[in-house]
Short mmCIF file of C-alpha atoms in Angstrom, two decimals:
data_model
loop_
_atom_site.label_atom_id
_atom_site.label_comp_id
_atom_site.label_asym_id
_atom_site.label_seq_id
_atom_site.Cartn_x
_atom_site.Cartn_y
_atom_site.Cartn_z
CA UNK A 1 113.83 55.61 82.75
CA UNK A 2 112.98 52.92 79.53
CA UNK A 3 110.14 53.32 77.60
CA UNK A 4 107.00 51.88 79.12
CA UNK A 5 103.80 50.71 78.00
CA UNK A 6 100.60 52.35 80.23
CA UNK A 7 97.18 52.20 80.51
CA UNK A 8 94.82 54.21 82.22
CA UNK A 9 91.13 53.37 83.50
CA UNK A 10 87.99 55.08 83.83
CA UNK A 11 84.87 52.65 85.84
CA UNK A 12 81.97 53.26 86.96
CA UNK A 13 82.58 51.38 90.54
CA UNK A 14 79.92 50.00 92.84
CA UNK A 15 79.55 52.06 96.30
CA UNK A 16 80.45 49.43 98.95
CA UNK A 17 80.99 46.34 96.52
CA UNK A 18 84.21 45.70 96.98
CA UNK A 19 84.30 42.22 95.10
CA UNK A 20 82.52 43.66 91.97
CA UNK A 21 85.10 46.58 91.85
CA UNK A 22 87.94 44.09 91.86
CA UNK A 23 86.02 41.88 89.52
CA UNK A 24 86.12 44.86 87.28
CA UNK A 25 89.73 45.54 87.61
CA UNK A 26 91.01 42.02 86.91
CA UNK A 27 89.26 42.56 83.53
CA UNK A 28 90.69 45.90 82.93
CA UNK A 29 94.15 44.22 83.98
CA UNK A 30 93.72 41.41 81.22
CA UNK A 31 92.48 43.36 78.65
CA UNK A 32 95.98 45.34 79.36
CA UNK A 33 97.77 42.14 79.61
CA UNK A 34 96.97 41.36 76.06
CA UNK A 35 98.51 44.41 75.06
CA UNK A 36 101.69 44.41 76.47
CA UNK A 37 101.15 46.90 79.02
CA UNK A 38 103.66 46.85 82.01
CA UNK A 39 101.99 49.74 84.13
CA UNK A 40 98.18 50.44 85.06
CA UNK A 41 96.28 52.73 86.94
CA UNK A 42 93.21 52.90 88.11
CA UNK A 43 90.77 55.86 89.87
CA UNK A 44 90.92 57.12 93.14
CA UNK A 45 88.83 54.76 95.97
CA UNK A 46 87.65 52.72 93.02
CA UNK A 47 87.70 49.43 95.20
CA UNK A 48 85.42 50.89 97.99
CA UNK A 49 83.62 53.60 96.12
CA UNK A 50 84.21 57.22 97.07
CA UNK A 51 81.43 60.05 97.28
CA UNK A 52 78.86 57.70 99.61
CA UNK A 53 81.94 58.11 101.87
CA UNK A 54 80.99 61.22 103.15
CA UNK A 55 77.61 60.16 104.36
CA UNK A 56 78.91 57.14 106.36
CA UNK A 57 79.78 56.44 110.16
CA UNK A 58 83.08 55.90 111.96
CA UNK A 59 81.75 52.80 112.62
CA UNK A 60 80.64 51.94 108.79
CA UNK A 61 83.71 53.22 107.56
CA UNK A 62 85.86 50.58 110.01
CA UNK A 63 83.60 47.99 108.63
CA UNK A 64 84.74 49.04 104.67
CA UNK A 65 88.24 49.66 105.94
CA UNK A 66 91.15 46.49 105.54
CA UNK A 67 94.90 47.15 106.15
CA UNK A 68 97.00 48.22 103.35
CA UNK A 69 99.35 45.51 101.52
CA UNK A 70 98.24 42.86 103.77
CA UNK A 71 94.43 43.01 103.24
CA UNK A 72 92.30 41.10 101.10
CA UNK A 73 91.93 43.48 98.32
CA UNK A 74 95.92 44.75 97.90
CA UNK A 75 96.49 40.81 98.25
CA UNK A 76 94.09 40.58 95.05
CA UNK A 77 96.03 43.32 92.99
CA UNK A 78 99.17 41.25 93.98
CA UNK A 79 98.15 38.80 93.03
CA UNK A 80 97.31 39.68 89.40
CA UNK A 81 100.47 42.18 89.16
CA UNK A 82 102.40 38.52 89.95
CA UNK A 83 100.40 37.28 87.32
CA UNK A 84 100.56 39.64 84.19
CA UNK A 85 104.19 41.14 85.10
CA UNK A 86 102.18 44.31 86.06
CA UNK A 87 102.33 47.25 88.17
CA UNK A 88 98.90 48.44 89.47
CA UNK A 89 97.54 51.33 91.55
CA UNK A 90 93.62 51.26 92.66
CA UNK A 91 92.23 53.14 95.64
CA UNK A 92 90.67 52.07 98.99
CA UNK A 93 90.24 52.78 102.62
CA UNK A 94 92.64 51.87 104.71
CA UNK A 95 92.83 50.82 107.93
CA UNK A 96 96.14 51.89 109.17
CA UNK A 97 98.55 50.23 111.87
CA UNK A 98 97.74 46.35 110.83
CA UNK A 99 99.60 46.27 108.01
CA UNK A 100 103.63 45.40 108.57
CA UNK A 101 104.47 44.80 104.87
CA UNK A 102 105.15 48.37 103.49
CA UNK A 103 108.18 49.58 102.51
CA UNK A 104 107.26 53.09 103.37
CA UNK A 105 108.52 53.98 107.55
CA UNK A 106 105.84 55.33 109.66
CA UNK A 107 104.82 55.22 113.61
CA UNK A 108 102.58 51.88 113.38
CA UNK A 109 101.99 52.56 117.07
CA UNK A 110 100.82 56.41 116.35
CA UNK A 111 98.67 55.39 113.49
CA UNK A 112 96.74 52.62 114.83
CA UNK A 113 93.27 52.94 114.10
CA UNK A 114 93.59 55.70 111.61
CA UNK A 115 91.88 55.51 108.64
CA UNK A 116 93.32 57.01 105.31
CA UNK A 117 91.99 57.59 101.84
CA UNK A 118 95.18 55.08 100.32
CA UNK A 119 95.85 54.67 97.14
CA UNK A 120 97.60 50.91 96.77
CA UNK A 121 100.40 49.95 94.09
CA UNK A 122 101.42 46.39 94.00
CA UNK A 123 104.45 45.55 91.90
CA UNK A 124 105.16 42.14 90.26
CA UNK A 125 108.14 41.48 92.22
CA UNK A 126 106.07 41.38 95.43
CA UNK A 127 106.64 44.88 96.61
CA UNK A 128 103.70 47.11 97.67
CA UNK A 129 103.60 50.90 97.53
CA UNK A 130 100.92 53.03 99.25
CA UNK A 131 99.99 56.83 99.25
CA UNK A 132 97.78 58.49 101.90
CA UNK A 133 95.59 61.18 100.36
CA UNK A 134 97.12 64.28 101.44
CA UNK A 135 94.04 66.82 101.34
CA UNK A 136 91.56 64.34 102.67
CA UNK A 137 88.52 65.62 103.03
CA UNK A 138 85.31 63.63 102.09
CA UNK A 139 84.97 62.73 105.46
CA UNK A 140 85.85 63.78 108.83
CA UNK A 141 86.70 60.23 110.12
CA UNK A 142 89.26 59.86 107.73
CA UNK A 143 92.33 61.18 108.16
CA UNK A 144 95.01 63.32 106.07
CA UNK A 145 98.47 61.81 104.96
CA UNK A 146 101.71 63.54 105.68
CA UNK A 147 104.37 61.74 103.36
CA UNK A 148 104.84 62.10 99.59
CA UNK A 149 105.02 58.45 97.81
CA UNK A 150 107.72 58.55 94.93
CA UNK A 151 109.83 55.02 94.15
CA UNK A 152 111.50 52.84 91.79
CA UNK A 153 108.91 50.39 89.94
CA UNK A 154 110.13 47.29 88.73
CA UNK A 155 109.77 48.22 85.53
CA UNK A 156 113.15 50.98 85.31
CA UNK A 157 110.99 54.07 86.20
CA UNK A 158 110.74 56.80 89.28
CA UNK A 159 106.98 56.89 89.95
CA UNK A 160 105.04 59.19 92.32
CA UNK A 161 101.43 58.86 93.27
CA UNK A 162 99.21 61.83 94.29
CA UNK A 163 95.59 61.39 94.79
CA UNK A 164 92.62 64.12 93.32
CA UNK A 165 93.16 67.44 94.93
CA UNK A 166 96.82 66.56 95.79
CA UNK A 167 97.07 67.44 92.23
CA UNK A 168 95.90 70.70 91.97
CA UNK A 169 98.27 71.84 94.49
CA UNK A 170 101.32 72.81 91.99
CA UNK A 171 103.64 72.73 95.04
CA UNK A 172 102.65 69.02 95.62
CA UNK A 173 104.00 67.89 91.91
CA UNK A 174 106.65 70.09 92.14
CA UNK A 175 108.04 68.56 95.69
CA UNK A 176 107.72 64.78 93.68
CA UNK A 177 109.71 66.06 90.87
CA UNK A 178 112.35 67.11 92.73
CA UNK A 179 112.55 63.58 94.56
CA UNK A 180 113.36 62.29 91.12
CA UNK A 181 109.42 61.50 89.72
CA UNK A 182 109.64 60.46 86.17
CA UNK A 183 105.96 59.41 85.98
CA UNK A 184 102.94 60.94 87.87
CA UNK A 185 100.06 58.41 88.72
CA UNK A 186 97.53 60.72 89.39
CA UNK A 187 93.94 58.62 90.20
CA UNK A 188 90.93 60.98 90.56
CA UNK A 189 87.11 60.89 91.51
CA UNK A 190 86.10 64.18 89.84
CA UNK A 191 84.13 66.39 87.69
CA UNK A 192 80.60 66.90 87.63
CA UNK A 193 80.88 68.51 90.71
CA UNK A 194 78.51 71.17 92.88
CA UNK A 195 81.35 74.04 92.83
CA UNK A 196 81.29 77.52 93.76
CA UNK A 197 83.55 77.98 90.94
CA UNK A 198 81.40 80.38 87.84
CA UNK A 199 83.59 78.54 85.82
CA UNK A 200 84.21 75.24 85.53
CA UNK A 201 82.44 71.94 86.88
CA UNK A 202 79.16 71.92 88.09
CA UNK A 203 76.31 69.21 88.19
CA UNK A 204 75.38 66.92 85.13
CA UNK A 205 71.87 65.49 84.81
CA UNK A 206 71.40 62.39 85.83
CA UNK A 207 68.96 61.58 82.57
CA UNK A 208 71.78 62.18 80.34
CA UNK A 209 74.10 59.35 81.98
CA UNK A 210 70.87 57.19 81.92
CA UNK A 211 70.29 57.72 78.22
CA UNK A 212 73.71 57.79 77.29
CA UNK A 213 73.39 54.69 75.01
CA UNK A 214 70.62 56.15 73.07
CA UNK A 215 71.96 59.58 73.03
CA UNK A 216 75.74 59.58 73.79
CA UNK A 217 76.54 62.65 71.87
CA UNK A 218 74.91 64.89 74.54
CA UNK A 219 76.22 63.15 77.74
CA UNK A 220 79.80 63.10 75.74
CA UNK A 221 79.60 67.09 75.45
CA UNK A 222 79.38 67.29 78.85
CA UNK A 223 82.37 64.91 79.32
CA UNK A 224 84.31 67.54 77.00
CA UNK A 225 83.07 70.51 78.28
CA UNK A 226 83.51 72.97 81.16
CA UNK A 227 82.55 70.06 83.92
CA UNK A 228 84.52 68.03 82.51
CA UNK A 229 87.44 68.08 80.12
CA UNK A 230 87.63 71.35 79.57
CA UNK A 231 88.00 71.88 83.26
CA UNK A 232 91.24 69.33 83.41
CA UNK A 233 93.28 71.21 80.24
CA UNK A 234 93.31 74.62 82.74
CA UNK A 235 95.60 73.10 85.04
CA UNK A 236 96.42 69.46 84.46
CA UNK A 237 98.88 69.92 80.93
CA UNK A 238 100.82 72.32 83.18
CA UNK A 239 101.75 69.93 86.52
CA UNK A 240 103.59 67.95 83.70
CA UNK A 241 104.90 70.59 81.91
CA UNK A 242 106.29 72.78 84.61
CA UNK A 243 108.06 69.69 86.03
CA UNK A 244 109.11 67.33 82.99
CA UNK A 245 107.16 63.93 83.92
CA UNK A 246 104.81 61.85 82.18
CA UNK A 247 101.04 62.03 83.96
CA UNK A 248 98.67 59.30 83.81
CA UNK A 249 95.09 60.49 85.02
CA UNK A 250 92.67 58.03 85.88
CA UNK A 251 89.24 58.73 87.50
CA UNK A 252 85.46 57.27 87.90
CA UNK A 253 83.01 57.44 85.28
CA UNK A 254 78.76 57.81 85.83
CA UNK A 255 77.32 57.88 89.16
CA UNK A 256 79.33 58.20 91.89
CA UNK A 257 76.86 59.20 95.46
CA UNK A 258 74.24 61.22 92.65
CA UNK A 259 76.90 63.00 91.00
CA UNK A 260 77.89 61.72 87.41
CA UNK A 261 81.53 61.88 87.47
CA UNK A 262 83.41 63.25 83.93
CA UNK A 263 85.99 60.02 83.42
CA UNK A 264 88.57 61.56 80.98
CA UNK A 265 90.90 59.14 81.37
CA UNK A 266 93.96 60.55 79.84
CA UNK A 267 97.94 59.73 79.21
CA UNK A 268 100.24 62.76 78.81
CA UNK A 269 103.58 63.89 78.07
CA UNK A 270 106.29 65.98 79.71
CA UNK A 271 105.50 68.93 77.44
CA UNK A 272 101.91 68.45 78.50
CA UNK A 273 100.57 67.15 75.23
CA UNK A 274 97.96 64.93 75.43
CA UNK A 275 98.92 61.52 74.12
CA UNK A 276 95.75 59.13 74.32
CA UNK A 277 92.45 60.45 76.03
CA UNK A 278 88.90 59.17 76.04
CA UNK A 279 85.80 61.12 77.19
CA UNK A 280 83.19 57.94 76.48
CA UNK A 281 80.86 57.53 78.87
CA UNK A 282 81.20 54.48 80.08
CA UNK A 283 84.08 52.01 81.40
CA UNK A 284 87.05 52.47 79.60
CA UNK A 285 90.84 52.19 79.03
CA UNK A 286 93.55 54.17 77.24
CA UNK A 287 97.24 52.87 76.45
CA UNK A 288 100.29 54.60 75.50
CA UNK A 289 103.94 54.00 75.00
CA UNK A 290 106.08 56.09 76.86
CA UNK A 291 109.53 57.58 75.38
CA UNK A 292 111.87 58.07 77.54
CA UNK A 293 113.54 59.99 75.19
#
């Protein structure tokens, strides 16, 4: 590994909108641009929305669905990682056995018509990279990957990509490590969740996202609290710790489905220190150089 510039994003994404989403990232991906970084990730399902998932048909699902690598919205990221000298990751649904351009070896034949929570990386030397959600379980039309993603970037680094809950299973990082990880993408849609749990998470009022312009401060305790923040530092700080990588979290901000999701977005190192984090409430971006040594 070389040291590395990286950004992470938090948006609030549009449920369904596919073309504002994108429209959103190619910002994000210029504003990054401008500063030099070579690496950017952005939250889980953030090009089709994610929690209005769960509510939706087989049939609506295939109609929000495109192949992976060869459809219209990998194409897009492509096309910009081409442009900028950029490796990005953003999240969609896939629609599994159309797409031939993977590097990754699967049963096209056994997958066709599948559908997977994916999580896309397009490289500027015109290599795609995609990860099937492991624990998959917003919907039952969607199916649950069975491969871990880890592989060389362009850019002189070992990357692995595991999406939300694949996280909080320790064994999941652990396995990626040992195929040589040296950085974690790690795109989420979370907190701000209904949760059993007594303590963390847990609903946020939707008048404090609404008002959050007039009244940040209380919307931005939330962000850093036990739904929130808070939350993350009990477990996250440890997946890099316990296995010496760099993490880059990434996940939606404000309303995702009538939950207000916690964005976070946060950058940290292999002792699990937290190098650049935001908890405003709203879009936004974090950047960080990585040491390698």
């Amino acid at each position: 590994m070389r040291n590395i510039r990286v950004a992470s994003v938090q948006f609030e994404h549009m449920a369904g909108d596919k073309q504002a989403n994108l429209a959103k990232i190619g910002d994000f991906v210029r504003q990054a641009a401008a500063q030099g970084v070579e690496l950017i990730v952005f939250p889980e399902c953030c090009i089709t929305g994610y929690w209005f998932l769960r509510s939706l048909s087989r049939e609506q699902l295939q109609t929000l669905a495109e192949p992976a690598c060869d459809g219209p919205s990998s194409q897009a990221l492509m096309a910009l990682a081409k442009e900028h000298g950029m490796t990005i990751g953003a999240g969609l649904i896939e629609m599994a056995g159309q797409s031939g351009n993977s590097t990754q070896t699967s049963s096209r034949l056994m997958d066709s018509g599948k559908m997977y929570n994916t999580y896309v990386v397009a490289m500027p030397n015109g290599e795609f990279q995609r990860h099937r959600k492991i624990h998959c379980f917003v919907n039952e039309h969607l199916s649950s990957g069975c491969e871990y993603t880890v592989f060389d970037a362009p850019q002189g680094c070992r990357i692995a990509v595991l999406t939300c809950y694949d996280n909080n299973i320790g064994e999941n990082v652990r396995i990626a490590a040992l195929k040589g990880a040296e950085i974690l993408l790690a795109p989420h849609q979370t907190g701000g969740c209904k949760t059993p749990s007594p303590c963390c998470m847990g609903l946020i009022e939707k008048s404090l996202w609404d008002n959050r312009k007039a009244n940040p401060r209380a919307i931005e305790a939330e962000f850093r609290g036990p739904k929130g923040r808070q939350w993350l530092l009990t477990w996250l700080p440890a997946r890099a710790h316990d296995n010496g990588l760099f993490l880059i979290f990434s996940n939606g901000v404000g309303m995702d489905g009538g939950e207000v999701r916690t964005g976070n977005a946060m950058i940290l190192d292999p002792y699990g220190r937290i190098i650049k984090e935001t908890w405003k409430a709203d879009d936004d971006m974090v950047v960080a150089d990585l040491d390698a040594a």
